[in-house]
């Protein structure tokens, strides 16, 4: 890949990541988080609120979010959810970095951290019904969703799209996931449909849209997802 092509891809990281994560932040900030057990070292509601400001474009909040998540990690130990948010925050540092090589460095570091989150999640033995509910979802579901969104939105340069799409397919095929409150999952379906269209998998996109319409045809994410498919 030429230097010019790499710079072009990195520009897309800045634009796409800023837009996509900002929407995720707005959506998640509108969902009421319920109980969080501090002993499990998951991000606090205050940290998540700060994170939502960071992904919405407030660059001044990114380093503070990173500090809080990293301090929590060092003091309480790692959880999949804390790690996936830490990795996403490192990607935000890449988004905001001025130099192209720093964009690469921070983004790749964030991807490595998210990989650790998923590996740790594989060893999580807590039943779904006993997990912390964060942003309206069991921690395992939110971890996988955040990883899927991040992976699927990156340019091809990072070779993570397929993994992100596979995460969507696996997550959305679980009956227990479909039973979650749609107010907490609508944004995930929306991003999954975006990924399916990028993968030229129109049939899967239509199947997910049918689920969304059966749950709430007037929901903003349902309407937006339907528009995406109609314009394909």
PDB file of C-alpha atoms in Angstrom:
ATOM      1  CA  UNK A   1       0.000   0.000   0.000  1.00  0.00           C
ATOM      2  CA  UNK A   2       1.381   3.458  -0.935  1.00  0.00           C
ATOM      3  CA  UNK A   3       1.947   6.201   1.638  1.00  0.00           C
ATOM      4  CA  UNK A   4      -0.828   8.207  -0.008  1.00  0.00           C
ATOM      5  CA  UNK A   5      -3.246   5.290   0.292  1.00  0.00           C
ATOM      6  CA  UNK A   6      -2.325   4.766   3.937  1.00  0.00           C
ATOM      7  CA  UNK A   7      -2.923   8.437   4.683  1.00  0.00           C
ATOM      8  CA  UNK A   8      -6.280   8.207   2.931  1.00  0.00           C
ATOM      9  CA  UNK A   9      -7.237   5.179   5.020  1.00  0.00           C
ATOM     10  CA  UNK A  10      -6.150   6.921   8.193  1.00  0.00           C
ATOM     11  CA  UNK A  11      -8.278   9.916   7.295  1.00  0.00           C
ATOM     12  CA  UNK A  12     -11.203   7.528   7.043  1.00  0.00           C
ATOM     13  CA  UNK A  13     -10.399   6.213  10.518  1.00  0.00           C
ATOM     14  CA  UNK A  14     -10.670   9.745  11.851  1.00  0.00           C
ATOM     15  CA  UNK A  15     -13.945  10.505  10.068  1.00  0.00           C
ATOM     16  CA  UNK A  16     -15.688   7.138  10.313  1.00  0.00           C
ATOM     17  CA  UNK A  17     -14.668   6.392  13.877  1.00  0.00           C
ATOM     18  CA  UNK A  18     -15.668   9.851  15.074  1.00  0.00           C
ATOM     19  CA  UNK A  19     -19.087   9.580  13.419  1.00  0.00           C
ATOM     20  CA  UNK A  20     -19.799   5.971  14.366  1.00  0.00           C
ATOM     21  CA  UNK A  21     -18.639   6.068  17.956  1.00  0.00           C
ATOM     22  CA  UNK A  22     -20.391   9.380  18.484  1.00  0.00           C
ATOM     23  CA  UNK A  23     -23.691   7.742  17.558  1.00  0.00           C
ATOM     24  CA  UNK A  24     -22.963   4.831  19.879  1.00  0.00           C
ATOM     25  CA  UNK A  25     -22.224   7.291  22.678  1.00  0.00           C
ATOM     26  CA  UNK A  26     -25.434   9.210  22.101  1.00  0.00           C
ATOM     27  CA  UNK A  27     -27.505   6.042  22.025  1.00  0.00           C
ATOM     28  CA  UNK A  28     -25.907   4.515  25.095  1.00  0.00           C
ATOM     29  CA  UNK A  29     -26.171   7.721  27.087  1.00  0.00           C
ATOM     30  CA  UNK A  30     -29.940   7.582  26.594  1.00  0.00           C
ATOM     31  CA  UNK A  31     -30.180   4.120  28.168  1.00  0.00           C
ATOM     32  CA  UNK A  32     -30.361   3.956  31.936  1.00  0.00           C
ATOM     33  CA  UNK A  33     -27.600   1.819  33.425  1.00  0.00           C
ATOM     34  CA  UNK A  34     -28.738  -0.341  36.294  1.00  0.00           C
ATOM     35  CA  UNK A  35     -26.650  -2.063  38.938  1.00  0.00           C
ATOM     36  CA  UNK A  36     -22.888  -2.325  38.692  1.00  0.00           C
ATOM     37  CA  UNK A  37     -20.816  -4.245  41.189  1.00  0.00           C
ATOM     38  CA  UNK A  38     -17.629  -2.249  41.946  1.00  0.00           C
ATOM     39  CA  UNK A  39     -15.852  -5.425  43.050  1.00  0.00           C
ATOM     40  CA  UNK A  40     -15.942  -6.631  39.450  1.00  0.00           C
ATOM     41  CA  UNK A  41     -14.059  -3.525  38.285  1.00  0.00           C
ATOM     42  CA  UNK A  42     -16.480  -2.657  35.507  1.00  0.00           C
ATOM     43  CA  UNK A  43     -16.502   1.010  34.429  1.00  0.00           C
ATOM     44  CA  UNK A  44     -18.559   3.228  36.702  1.00  0.00           C
ATOM     45  CA  UNK A  45     -21.564   5.184  35.373  1.00  0.00           C
ATOM     46  CA  UNK A  46     -19.487   8.350  35.800  1.00  0.00           C
ATOM     47  CA  UNK A  47     -16.697   6.949  33.628  1.00  0.00           C
ATOM     48  CA  UNK A  48     -19.171   5.817  30.983  1.00  0.00           C
ATOM     49  CA  UNK A  49     -20.779   9.259  30.953  1.00  0.00           C
ATOM     50  CA  UNK A  50     -17.349  10.771  30.379  1.00  0.00           C
ATOM     51  CA  UNK A  51     -16.655   8.210  27.673  1.00  0.00           C
ATOM     52  CA  UNK A  52     -19.892   9.155  25.906  1.00  0.00           C
ATOM     53  CA  UNK A  53     -18.760  12.772  25.847  1.00  0.00           C
ATOM     54  CA  UNK A  54     -15.426  11.697  24.390  1.00  0.00           C
ATOM     55  CA  UNK A  55     -16.942   9.639  21.580  1.00  0.00           C
ATOM     56  CA  UNK A  56     -19.354  12.459  20.825  1.00  0.00           C
ATOM     57  CA  UNK A  57     -16.378  14.598  19.858  1.00  0.00           C
ATOM     58  CA  UNK A  58     -15.086  16.176  23.068  1.00  0.00           C
ATOM     59  CA  UNK A  59     -11.399  15.435  22.606  1.00  0.00           C
ATOM     60  CA  UNK A  60     -10.565  17.010  25.967  1.00  0.00           C
ATOM     61  CA  UNK A  61     -12.281  14.084  27.729  1.00  0.00           C
ATOM     62  CA  UNK A  62     -10.383  11.254  26.028  1.00  0.00           C
ATOM     63  CA  UNK A  63      -7.267  11.269  28.195  1.00  0.00           C
ATOM     64  CA  UNK A  64      -9.319  11.519  31.397  1.00  0.00           C
ATOM     65  CA  UNK A  65     -11.423   8.524  30.347  1.00  0.00           C
ATOM     66  CA  UNK A  66      -8.263   6.598  29.565  1.00  0.00           C
ATOM     67  CA  UNK A  67      -6.826   7.481  32.984  1.00  0.00           C
ATOM     68  CA  UNK A  68      -9.971   6.380  34.830  1.00  0.00           C
ATOM     69  CA  UNK A  69     -10.240   3.107  32.950  1.00  0.00           C
ATOM     70  CA  UNK A  70      -6.534   2.379  33.307  1.00  0.00           C
ATOM     71  CA  UNK A  71      -6.561   3.232  37.026  1.00  0.00           C
ATOM     72  CA  UNK A  72      -9.548   0.943  37.501  1.00  0.00           C
ATOM     73  CA  UNK A  73      -7.715  -1.815  35.669  1.00  0.00           C
ATOM     74  CA  UNK A  74      -4.582  -1.436  37.811  1.00  0.00           C
ATOM     75  CA  UNK A  75      -6.447  -1.173  41.101  1.00  0.00           C
ATOM     76  CA  UNK A  76      -9.261  -3.697  40.659  1.00  0.00           C
ATOM     77  CA  UNK A  77      -8.075  -6.034  37.928  1.00  0.00           C
ATOM     78  CA  UNK A  78      -9.316  -6.641  34.419  1.00  0.00           C
ATOM     79  CA  UNK A  79     -12.848  -7.379  33.308  1.00  0.00           C
ATOM     80  CA  UNK A  80     -13.875  -7.861  29.682  1.00  0.00           C
ATOM     81  CA  UNK A  81     -16.046  -4.749  29.799  1.00  0.00           C
ATOM     82  CA  UNK A  82     -13.374  -2.542  31.295  1.00  0.00           C
ATOM     83  CA  UNK A  83     -10.884  -3.767  28.704  1.00  0.00           C
ATOM     84  CA  UNK A  84     -13.189  -3.264  25.732  1.00  0.00           C
ATOM     85  CA  UNK A  85     -13.885   0.320  26.796  1.00  0.00           C
ATOM     86  CA  UNK A  86     -10.178   0.869  27.380  1.00  0.00           C
ATOM     87  CA  UNK A  87      -9.435  -0.438  23.897  1.00  0.00           C
ATOM     88  CA  UNK A  88     -12.113   1.784  22.399  1.00  0.00           C
ATOM     89  CA  UNK A  89     -10.647   4.760  24.235  1.00  0.00           C
ATOM     90  CA  UNK A  90      -7.210   3.960  22.839  1.00  0.00           C
ATOM     91  CA  UNK A  91      -8.827   3.962  19.397  1.00  0.00           C
ATOM     92  CA  UNK A  92     -10.195   7.413  20.229  1.00  0.00           C
ATOM     93  CA  UNK A  93      -6.643   8.491  20.995  1.00  0.00           C
ATOM     94  CA  UNK A  94      -5.784   7.268  17.512  1.00  0.00           C
ATOM     95  CA  UNK A  95      -8.738   9.206  16.133  1.00  0.00           C
ATOM     96  CA  UNK A  96      -7.483  12.413  17.687  1.00  0.00           C
ATOM     97  CA  UNK A  97      -3.753  11.942  17.036  1.00  0.00           C
ATOM     98  CA  UNK A  98      -2.279  14.413  14.555  1.00  0.00           C
ATOM     99  CA  UNK A  99       0.500  12.324  13.025  1.00  0.00           C
ATOM    100  CA  UNK A 100      -0.427   9.326  10.818  1.00  0.00           C
ATOM    101  CA  UNK A 101       1.953   6.943  12.583  1.00  0.00           C
ATOM    102  CA  UNK A 102       0.445   7.875  15.943  1.00  0.00           C
ATOM    103  CA  UNK A 103      -3.016   7.177  14.552  1.00  0.00           C
ATOM    104  CA  UNK A 104      -1.758   3.737  13.577  1.00  0.00           C
ATOM    105  CA  UNK A 105      -0.029   3.148  16.903  1.00  0.00           C
ATOM    106  CA  UNK A 106      -2.965   4.036  19.125  1.00  0.00           C
ATOM    107  CA  UNK A 107      -5.526   2.254  16.946  1.00  0.00           C
ATOM    108  CA  UNK A 108      -3.509  -0.944  16.843  1.00  0.00           C
ATOM    109  CA  UNK A 109      -2.949  -0.746  20.592  1.00  0.00           C
ATOM    110  CA  UNK A 110      -6.699  -0.370  21.059  1.00  0.00           C
ATOM    111  CA  UNK A 111      -7.366  -3.410  18.887  1.00  0.00           C
ATOM    112  CA  UNK A 112      -4.922  -5.462  20.946  1.00  0.00           C
ATOM    113  CA  UNK A 113      -6.703  -4.406  24.135  1.00  0.00           C
ATOM    114  CA  UNK A 114     -10.096  -5.346  22.706  1.00  0.00           C
ATOM    115  CA  UNK A 115      -8.659  -8.729  21.724  1.00  0.00           C
ATOM    116  CA  UNK A 116      -7.665  -9.216  25.366  1.00  0.00           C
ATOM    117  CA  UNK A 117     -11.199  -8.325  26.414  1.00  0.00           C
ATOM    118  CA  UNK A 118     -12.672 -10.995  24.155  1.00  0.00           C
ATOM    119  CA  UNK A 119     -10.158 -13.585  25.303  1.00  0.00           C
ATOM    120  CA  UNK A 120     -10.998 -12.824  28.935  1.00  0.00           C
ATOM    121  CA  UNK A 121     -14.691 -12.957  28.117  1.00  0.00           C
ATOM    122  CA  UNK A 122     -14.195 -16.495  26.871  1.00  0.00           C
ATOM    123  CA  UNK A 123     -13.234 -17.461  30.429  1.00  0.00           C
ATOM    124  CA  UNK A 124     -16.171 -15.681  32.066  1.00  0.00           C
ATOM    125  CA  UNK A 125     -18.245 -18.327  33.825  1.00  0.00           C
ATOM    126  CA  UNK A 126     -20.891 -16.048  35.331  1.00  0.00           C
ATOM    127  CA  UNK A 127     -24.356 -16.984  34.014  1.00  0.00           C
ATOM    128  CA  UNK A 128     -25.988 -14.278  31.945  1.00  0.00           C
ATOM    129  CA  UNK A 129     -28.738 -13.656  34.499  1.00  0.00           C
ATOM    130  CA  UNK A 130     -26.130 -13.047  37.222  1.00  0.00           C
ATOM    131  CA  UNK A 131     -24.001 -10.592  35.272  1.00  0.00           C
ATOM    132  CA  UNK A 132     -23.900  -6.864  35.887  1.00  0.00           C
ATOM    133  CA  UNK A 133     -26.378  -4.909  33.769  1.00  0.00           C
ATOM    134  CA  UNK A 134     -24.572  -1.980  32.179  1.00  0.00           C
ATOM    135  CA  UNK A 135     -26.223   0.385  29.707  1.00  0.00           C
ATOM    136  CA  UNK A 136     -29.258  -1.881  29.783  1.00  0.00           C
ATOM    137  CA  UNK A 137     -27.371  -5.053  28.805  1.00  0.00           C
ATOM    138  CA  UNK A 138     -25.556  -7.921  30.525  1.00  0.00           C
ATOM    139  CA  UNK A 139     -21.854  -7.109  30.572  1.00  0.00           C
ATOM    140  CA  UNK A 140     -20.962  -9.938  28.186  1.00  0.00           C
ATOM    141  CA  UNK A 141     -23.391  -8.710  25.542  1.00  0.00           C
ATOM    142  CA  UNK A 142     -22.203  -5.120  25.808  1.00  0.00           C
ATOM    143  CA  UNK A 143     -18.568  -6.240  25.561  1.00  0.00           C
ATOM    144  CA  UNK A 144     -19.206  -8.204  22.384  1.00  0.00           C
ATOM    145  CA  UNK A 145     -21.300  -5.434  20.864  1.00  0.00           C
ATOM    146  CA  UNK A 146     -18.671  -2.761  21.479  1.00  0.00           C
ATOM    147  CA  UNK A 147     -15.993  -4.992  19.961  1.00  0.00           C
ATOM    148  CA  UNK A 148     -18.163  -5.768  16.930  1.00  0.00           C
ATOM    149  CA  UNK A 149     -18.876  -2.101  16.243  1.00  0.00           C
ATOM    150  CA  UNK A 150     -15.232  -1.096  16.559  1.00  0.00           C
ATOM    151  CA  UNK A 151     -13.924  -3.915  14.385  1.00  0.00           C
ATOM    152  CA  UNK A 152     -16.539  -3.547  11.657  1.00  0.00           C
ATOM    153  CA  UNK A 153     -16.058   0.192  11.289  1.00  0.00           C
ATOM    154  CA  UNK A 154     -12.310   0.125  10.693  1.00  0.00           C
ATOM    155  CA  UNK A 155     -10.875   0.493   7.182  1.00  0.00           C
ATOM    156  CA  UNK A 156      -9.688  -2.661   5.416  1.00  0.00           C
ATOM    157  CA  UNK A 157      -6.145  -1.635   6.321  1.00  0.00           C
ATOM    158  CA  UNK A 158      -6.606  -3.203   9.763  1.00  0.00           C
ATOM    159  CA  UNK A 159      -8.133  -6.496   8.582  1.00  0.00           C
ATOM    160  CA  UNK A 160     -10.722  -6.650  11.368  1.00  0.00           C
ATOM    161  CA  UNK A 161     -13.986  -6.279   9.482  1.00  0.00           C
ATOM    162  CA  UNK A 162     -14.647  -9.999   9.085  1.00  0.00           C
ATOM    163  CA  UNK A 163     -14.083 -10.584  12.770  1.00  0.00           C
ATOM    164  CA  UNK A 164     -16.476  -7.775  13.648  1.00  0.00           C
ATOM    165  CA  UNK A 165     -19.153  -9.119  11.311  1.00  0.00           C
ATOM    166  CA  UNK A 166     -18.755 -12.608  12.747  1.00  0.00           C
ATOM    167  CA  UNK A 167     -19.272 -11.156  16.224  1.00  0.00           C
ATOM    168  CA  UNK A 168     -22.530  -9.563  15.097  1.00  0.00           C
ATOM    169  CA  UNK A 169     -23.768 -12.801  13.539  1.00  0.00           C
ATOM    170  CA  UNK A 170     -22.927 -14.817  16.631  1.00  0.00           C
ATOM    171  CA  UNK A 171     -24.395 -12.319  19.088  1.00  0.00           C
ATOM    172  CA  UNK A 172     -27.628 -11.593  17.251  1.00  0.00           C
ATOM    173  CA  UNK A 173     -28.322 -15.282  16.685  1.00  0.00           C
ATOM    174  CA  UNK A 174     -28.573 -16.013  20.425  1.00  0.00           C
ATOM    175  CA  UNK A 175     -32.173 -16.374  21.637  1.00  0.00           C
ATOM    176  CA  UNK A 176     -31.339 -14.697  24.956  1.00  0.00           C
ATOM    177  CA  UNK A 177     -30.016 -11.661  23.127  1.00  0.00           C
ATOM    178  CA  UNK A 178     -33.256 -11.291  21.191  1.00  0.00           C
ATOM    179  CA  UNK A 179     -35.120 -11.329  24.511  1.00  0.00           C
ATOM    180  CA  UNK A 180     -33.269  -8.240  25.776  1.00  0.00           C
ATOM    181  CA  UNK A 181     -35.095  -4.907  25.857  1.00  0.00           C
ATOM    182  CA  UNK A 182     -35.108  -3.486  22.353  1.00  0.00           C
ATOM    183  CA  UNK A 183     -34.342  -0.026  23.711  1.00  0.00           C
ATOM    184  CA  UNK A 184     -30.955  -1.426  24.733  1.00  0.00           C
ATOM    185  CA  UNK A 185     -30.277  -3.489  21.587  1.00  0.00           C
ATOM    186  CA  UNK A 186     -31.664  -1.371  18.722  1.00  0.00           C
ATOM    187  CA  UNK A 187     -28.331   0.356  18.131  1.00  0.00           C
ATOM    188  CA  UNK A 188     -26.608  -3.031  17.863  1.00  0.00           C
ATOM    189  CA  UNK A 189     -29.021  -4.242  15.182  1.00  0.00           C
ATOM    190  CA  UNK A 190     -28.513  -0.962  13.336  1.00  0.00           C
ATOM    191  CA  UNK A 191     -24.742  -1.345  13.257  1.00  0.00           C
ATOM    192  CA  UNK A 192     -25.024  -5.030  12.389  1.00  0.00           C
ATOM    193  CA  UNK A 193     -27.111  -4.094   9.354  1.00  0.00           C
ATOM    194  CA  UNK A 194     -24.485  -1.552   8.331  1.00  0.00           C
ATOM    195  CA  UNK A 195     -21.876  -4.308   8.550  1.00  0.00           C
ATOM    196  CA  UNK A 196     -24.006  -6.763   6.554  1.00  0.00           C
ATOM    197  CA  UNK A 197     -24.431  -4.226   3.772  1.00  0.00           C
ATOM    198  CA  UNK A 198     -20.688  -3.607   3.728  1.00  0.00           C
ATOM    199  CA  UNK A 199     -20.285  -7.385   3.405  1.00  0.00           C
ATOM    200  CA  UNK A 200     -22.811  -7.399   0.524  1.00  0.00           C
ATOM    201  CA  UNK A 201     -25.000  -9.695   2.617  1.00  0.00           C
ATOM    202  CA  UNK A 202     -28.359  -8.108   1.819  1.00  0.00           C
ATOM    203  CA  UNK A 203     -30.361 -11.160   2.863  1.00  0.00           C
ATOM    204  CA  UNK A 204     -28.935 -11.034   6.391  1.00  0.00           C
ATOM    205  CA  UNK A 205     -29.609  -7.312   6.582  1.00  0.00           C
ATOM    206  CA  UNK A 206     -33.259  -7.896   5.685  1.00  0.00           C
ATOM    207  CA  UNK A 207     -33.596 -10.631   8.301  1.00  0.00           C
ATOM    208  CA  UNK A 208     -32.276  -8.342  11.028  1.00  0.00           C
ATOM    209  CA  UNK A 209     -34.551  -5.538   9.863  1.00  0.00           C
ATOM    210  CA  UNK A 210     -37.554  -7.879  10.175  1.00  0.00           C
ATOM    211  CA  UNK A 211     -36.635  -8.472  13.805  1.00  0.00           C
ATOM    212  CA  UNK A 212     -36.331  -4.745  14.418  1.00  0.00           C
ATOM    213  CA  UNK A 213     -39.696  -4.033  12.801  1.00  0.00           C
ATOM    214  CA  UNK A 214     -41.354  -6.780  14.834  1.00  0.00           C
ATOM    215  CA  UNK A 215     -40.095  -5.161  18.037  1.00  0.00           C
ATOM    216  CA  UNK A 216     -40.614  -1.465  17.305  1.00  0.00           C
ATOM    217  CA  UNK A 217     -41.180  -0.269  13.728  1.00  0.00           C
ATOM    218  CA  UNK A 218     -41.169   3.366  14.870  1.00  0.00           C
ATOM    219  CA  UNK A 219     -37.866   3.235  16.725  1.00  0.00           C
ATOM    220  CA  UNK A 220     -35.298   5.668  15.301  1.00  0.00           C
ATOM    221  CA  UNK A 221     -32.776   2.886  14.680  1.00  0.00           C
ATOM    222  CA  UNK A 222     -35.394   0.764  12.898  1.00  0.00           C
ATOM    223  CA  UNK A 223     -36.289   3.640  10.600  1.00  0.00           C
ATOM    224  CA  UNK A 224     -32.618   4.413   9.914  1.00  0.00           C
ATOM    225  CA  UNK A 225     -31.801   0.762   9.218  1.00  0.00           C
ATOM    226  CA  UNK A 226     -34.757   0.464   6.845  1.00  0.00           C
ATOM    227  CA  UNK A 227     -33.541   3.530   4.973  1.00  0.00           C
ATOM    228  CA  UNK A 228     -30.088   2.002   4.620  1.00  0.00           C
ATOM    229  CA  UNK A 229     -31.520  -1.129   3.008  1.00  0.00           C
ATOM    230  CA  UNK A 230     -33.910   0.802   0.796  1.00  0.00           C
ATOM    231  CA  UNK A 231     -31.029   2.884  -0.561  1.00  0.00           C
ATOM    232  CA  UNK A 232     -28.889  -0.168  -1.343  1.00  0.00           C
TER     233      UNK A 232
END
